[in-house]
XYZ file of C-alpha atoms in Angstrom:
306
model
C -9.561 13.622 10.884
C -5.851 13.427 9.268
C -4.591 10.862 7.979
C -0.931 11.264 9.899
C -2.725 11.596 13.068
C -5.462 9.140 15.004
C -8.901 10.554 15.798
C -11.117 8.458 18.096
C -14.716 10.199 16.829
C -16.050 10.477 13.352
C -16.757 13.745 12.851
C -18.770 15.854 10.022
C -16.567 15.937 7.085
C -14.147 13.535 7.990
C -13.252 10.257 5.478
C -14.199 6.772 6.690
C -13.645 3.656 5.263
C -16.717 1.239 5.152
C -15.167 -2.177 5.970
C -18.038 -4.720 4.732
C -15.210 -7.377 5.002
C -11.510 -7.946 3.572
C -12.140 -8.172 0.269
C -15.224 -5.561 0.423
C -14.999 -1.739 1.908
C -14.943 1.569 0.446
C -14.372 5.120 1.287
C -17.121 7.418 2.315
C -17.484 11.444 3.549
C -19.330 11.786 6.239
C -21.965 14.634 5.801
C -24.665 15.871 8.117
C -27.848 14.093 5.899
C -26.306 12.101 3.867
C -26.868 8.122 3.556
C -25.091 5.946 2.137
C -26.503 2.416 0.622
C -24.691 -0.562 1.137
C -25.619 -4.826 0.448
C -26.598 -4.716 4.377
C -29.031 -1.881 4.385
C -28.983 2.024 4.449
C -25.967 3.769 6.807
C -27.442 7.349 7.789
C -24.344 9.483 8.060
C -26.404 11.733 11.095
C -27.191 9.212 13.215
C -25.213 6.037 12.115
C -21.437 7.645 12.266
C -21.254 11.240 13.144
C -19.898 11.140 17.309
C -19.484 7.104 16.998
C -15.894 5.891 17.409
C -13.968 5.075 14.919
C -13.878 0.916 15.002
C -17.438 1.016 15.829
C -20.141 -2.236 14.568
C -22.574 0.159 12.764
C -25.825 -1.960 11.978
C -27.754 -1.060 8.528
C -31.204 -1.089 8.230
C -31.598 -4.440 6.737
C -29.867 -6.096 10.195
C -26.830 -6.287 8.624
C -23.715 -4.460 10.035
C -20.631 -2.703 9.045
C -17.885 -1.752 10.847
C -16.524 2.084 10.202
C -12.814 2.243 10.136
C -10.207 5.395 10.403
C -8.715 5.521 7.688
C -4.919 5.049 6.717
C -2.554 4.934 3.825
C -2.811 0.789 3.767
C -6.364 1.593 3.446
C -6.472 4.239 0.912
C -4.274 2.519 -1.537
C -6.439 -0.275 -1.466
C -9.669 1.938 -1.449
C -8.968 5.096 -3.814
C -10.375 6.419 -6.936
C -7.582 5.337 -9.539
C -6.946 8.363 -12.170
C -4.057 6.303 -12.838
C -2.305 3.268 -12.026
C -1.037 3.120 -8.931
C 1.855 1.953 -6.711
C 0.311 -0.972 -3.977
C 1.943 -1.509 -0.197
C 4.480 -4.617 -1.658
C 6.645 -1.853 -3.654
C 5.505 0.887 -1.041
C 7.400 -0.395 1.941
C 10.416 -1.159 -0.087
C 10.709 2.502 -1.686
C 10.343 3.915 1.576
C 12.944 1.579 3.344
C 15.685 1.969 0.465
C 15.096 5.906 0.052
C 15.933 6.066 4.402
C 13.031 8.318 4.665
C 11.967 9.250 8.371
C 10.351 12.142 10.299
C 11.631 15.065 9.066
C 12.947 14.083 5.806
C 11.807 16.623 2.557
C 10.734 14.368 -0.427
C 10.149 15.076 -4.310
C 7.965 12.928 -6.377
C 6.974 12.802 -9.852
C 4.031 12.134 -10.974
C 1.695 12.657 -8.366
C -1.401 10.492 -9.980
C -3.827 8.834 -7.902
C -2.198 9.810 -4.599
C -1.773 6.189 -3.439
C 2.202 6.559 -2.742
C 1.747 10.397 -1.957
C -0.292 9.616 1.094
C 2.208 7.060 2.279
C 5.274 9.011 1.870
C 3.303 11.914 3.771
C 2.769 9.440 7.019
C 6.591 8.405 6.864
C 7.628 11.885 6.819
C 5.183 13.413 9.102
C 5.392 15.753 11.331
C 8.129 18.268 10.525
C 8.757 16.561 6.895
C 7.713 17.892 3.185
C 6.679 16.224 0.332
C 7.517 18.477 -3.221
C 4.900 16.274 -5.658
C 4.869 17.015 -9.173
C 1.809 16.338 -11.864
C 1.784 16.744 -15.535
C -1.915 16.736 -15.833
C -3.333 19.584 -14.536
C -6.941 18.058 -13.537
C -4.739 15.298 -11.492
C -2.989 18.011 -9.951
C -5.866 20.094 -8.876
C -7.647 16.615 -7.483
C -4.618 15.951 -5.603
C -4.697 19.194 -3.785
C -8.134 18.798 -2.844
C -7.578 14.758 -1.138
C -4.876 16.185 0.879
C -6.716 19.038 1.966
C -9.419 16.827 2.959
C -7.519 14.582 4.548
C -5.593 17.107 6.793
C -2.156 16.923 5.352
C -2.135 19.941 2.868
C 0.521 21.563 5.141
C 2.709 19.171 4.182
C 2.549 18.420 0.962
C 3.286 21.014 -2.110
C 1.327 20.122 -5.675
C 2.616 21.733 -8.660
C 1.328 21.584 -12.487
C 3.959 20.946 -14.575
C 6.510 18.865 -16.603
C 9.069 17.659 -14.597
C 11.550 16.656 -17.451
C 11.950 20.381 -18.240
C 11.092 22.530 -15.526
C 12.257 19.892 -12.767
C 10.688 20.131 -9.008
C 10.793 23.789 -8.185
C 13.242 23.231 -5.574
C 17.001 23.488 -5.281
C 19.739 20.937 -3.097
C 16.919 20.369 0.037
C 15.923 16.953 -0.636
C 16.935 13.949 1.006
C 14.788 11.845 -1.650
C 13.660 11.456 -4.993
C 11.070 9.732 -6.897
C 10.200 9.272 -9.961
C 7.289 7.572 -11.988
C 7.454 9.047 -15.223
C 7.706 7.280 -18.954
C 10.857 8.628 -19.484
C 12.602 9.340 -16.004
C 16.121 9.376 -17.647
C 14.820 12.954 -18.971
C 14.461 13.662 -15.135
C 17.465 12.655 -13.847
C 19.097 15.659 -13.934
C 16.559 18.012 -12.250
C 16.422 14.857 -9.475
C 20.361 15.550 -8.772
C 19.695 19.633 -8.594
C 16.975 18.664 -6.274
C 18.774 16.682 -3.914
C 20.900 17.813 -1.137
C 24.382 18.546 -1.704
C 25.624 14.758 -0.883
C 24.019 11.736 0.110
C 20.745 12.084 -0.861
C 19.013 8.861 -2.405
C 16.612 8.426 -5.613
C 13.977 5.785 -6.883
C 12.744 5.516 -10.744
C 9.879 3.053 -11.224
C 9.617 1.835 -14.485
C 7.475 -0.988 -16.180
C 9.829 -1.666 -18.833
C 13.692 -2.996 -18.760
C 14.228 -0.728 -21.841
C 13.376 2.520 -19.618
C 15.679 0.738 -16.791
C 18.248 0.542 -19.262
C 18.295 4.204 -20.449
C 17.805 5.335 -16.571
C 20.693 3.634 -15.600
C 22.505 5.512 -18.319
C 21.601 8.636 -17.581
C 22.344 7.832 -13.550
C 25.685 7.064 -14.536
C 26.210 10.175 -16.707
C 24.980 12.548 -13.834
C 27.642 10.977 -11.292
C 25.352 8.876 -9.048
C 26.614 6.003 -7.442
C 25.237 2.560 -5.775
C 23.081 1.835 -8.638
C 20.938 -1.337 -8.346
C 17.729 -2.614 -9.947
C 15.787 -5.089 -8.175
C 11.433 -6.261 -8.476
C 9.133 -7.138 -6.068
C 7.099 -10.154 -6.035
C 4.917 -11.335 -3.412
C 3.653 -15.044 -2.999
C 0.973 -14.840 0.025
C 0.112 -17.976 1.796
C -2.840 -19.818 3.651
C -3.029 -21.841 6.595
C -5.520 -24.760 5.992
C -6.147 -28.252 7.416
C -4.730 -30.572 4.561
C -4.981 -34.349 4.632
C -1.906 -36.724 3.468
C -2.145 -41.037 3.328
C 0.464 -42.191 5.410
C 2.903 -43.755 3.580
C 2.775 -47.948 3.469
C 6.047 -48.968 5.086
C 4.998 -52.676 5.562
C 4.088 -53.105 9.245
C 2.478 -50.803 11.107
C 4.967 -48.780 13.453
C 4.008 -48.577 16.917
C 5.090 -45.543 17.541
C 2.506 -43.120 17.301
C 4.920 -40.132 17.667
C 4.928 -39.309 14.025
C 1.413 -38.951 13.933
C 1.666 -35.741 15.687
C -1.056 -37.008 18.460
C -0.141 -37.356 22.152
C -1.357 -40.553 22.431
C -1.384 -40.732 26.496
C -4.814 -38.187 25.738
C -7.689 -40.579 26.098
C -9.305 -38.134 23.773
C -6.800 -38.571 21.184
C -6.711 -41.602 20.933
C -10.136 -42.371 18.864
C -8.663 -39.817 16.604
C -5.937 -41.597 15.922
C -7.289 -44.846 15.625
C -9.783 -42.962 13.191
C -6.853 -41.351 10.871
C -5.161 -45.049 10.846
C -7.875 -46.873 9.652
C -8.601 -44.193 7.065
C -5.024 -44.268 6.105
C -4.800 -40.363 6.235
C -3.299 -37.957 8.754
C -4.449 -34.159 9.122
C -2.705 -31.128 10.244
C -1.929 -27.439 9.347
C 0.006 -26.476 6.829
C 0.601 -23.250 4.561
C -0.572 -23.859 1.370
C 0.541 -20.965 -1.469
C -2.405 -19.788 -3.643
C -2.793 -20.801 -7.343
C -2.374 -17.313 -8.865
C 0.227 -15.092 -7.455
C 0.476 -11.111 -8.183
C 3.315 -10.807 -10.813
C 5.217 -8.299 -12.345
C 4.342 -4.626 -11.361
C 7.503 -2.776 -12.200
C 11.226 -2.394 -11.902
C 12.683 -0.350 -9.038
C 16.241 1.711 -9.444
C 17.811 2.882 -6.535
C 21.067 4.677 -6.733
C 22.900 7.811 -4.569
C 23.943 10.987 -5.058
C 27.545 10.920 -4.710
């Protein structure tokens, strides 16, 4: 099991996600004797999941079922053990756009915490890239190395303990991107530019606060890179329901039933219609927003190495 490349069968050791349904799964090891209890019943890891396919309807031993899913970056970030806060897909997919990252490109990051953007970054890069990831915390840095080598992708990733701000990434004009996600990235800007490659080479500070944006942008400036920009990420996520409207009194009834949205030469649409009219409503699908929207996560600074 890796998580850059598809397996078809769960095997002993591997990481699943339990998908119970979209707003309920988890992650899961698969071990030879192990169980693992869910709302739906017991899921014995011997029997249950080790040689099923991945995708597979796995039925618990109250009736209920499950289905057992291989597991990707998407999934991980919404599915992983936080030691930290973490970056989610919205502000993923932009970084990883902006930055032109692609097979093959070497990547330095700072600070490594939970792994959520790590493991994304890895994919992008995947199969001849490198990500250089740096953690202050030493216990966050030693967990890190230990997800990736469980999830097959410890030959491409490099952890290393230590402060970024003054002993930078450990590597000298290679990478093609930078980022950072740090309290005070404007202390990192120069290691980011000795990092980079000689010209060209694109960095990313994420920072809660417009203050730290400010000072960033400074120190971007100062070190001679060029195309700076700051921009935020909000999502607004839509449903598609059945809503009812009245239709409007415009004094006589029209005849024309196009504006009902009904073919009305349908014999079976016809009682419909008739129905809506009488009621004085008309249904039909529409995206409705929701009432609470995610809001602000951070600030994003992109600028190049000129």
């Amino acid at each position: 099991m890796s998580f850059v490349e598809y397996g078809d069968t769960i095997k002993d050791g591997d990481t699943a996600i339990v998908f119970l349904g979209h707003e309920s799964m988890f992650p899961v090891k698969v071990q030879h004797g192990t169980v693992t209890q869910t709302k739906y019943g017991v899921i014995r890891h011997s029997t249950d999941l080790i040689g099923k396919k991945y995708g597979s309807k796995v039925t618990c031993s109250k009736g209920g079922w499950v289905f057992i899913l291989h597991p990707t970056p998407e999934l991980w970030t919404m599915n992983l053990p936080h030691r930290t806060q973490i970056l989610y897909s919205t502000d993923i997919s932009i970084i990883t756009m902006m930055l032109e990252l692609k097979p093959g490109s070497i990547v330095c990051e700072s600070g490594t915490g939970s792994g959520s953007l790590s493991h994304a970054l890895i994919r992008t890069v995947a199969p001849t890239g490198h990500l250089y990831t740096v953690e202050f915390h030493q216990q966050r840095a030693e967990k890190a190395r230990e997800e990736f080598r469980e999830h097959g992708v410890e030959h491409l990733v490099t952890v290393t303990n230590q402060d970024v701000c003054k002993n930078g990434f450990g590597v000298s004009n290679i990478a093609d991107a930078v980022f950072l996600d740090i309290p005070s990235p404007w202390e990192a800007i120069g290691h980011a530019k000795s990092a980079l490659k000689p010209e060209g080479g694109r960095i990313c500070s994420f920072s809660p606060c417009i203050e730290q944006v400010q000072r960033t942008c400074l120190a971007m400036e100062e070190f001679g890179f060029t195309e700076i920009n700051t921009l935020e990420i909000l999502l607004r996520v839509y449903n598609v329901r059945t809503i009812s409207l009245q239709i409007p009194d415009l004094g006589e009834a029209a005849e024309d039933n196009s504006s009902t949205g009904f073919d009305s030469s349908n014999p079976s649409n016809q009682g419909s219609l008739c129905a809506n009219l009488q009621q004085g409503t008309v249904q039909f699908k529409s995206g409705v927003p929701l009432r609470e929207m995610v809001g602000h996560t951070g600030y994003l600074t992109f600028a190049t190495k000129s």
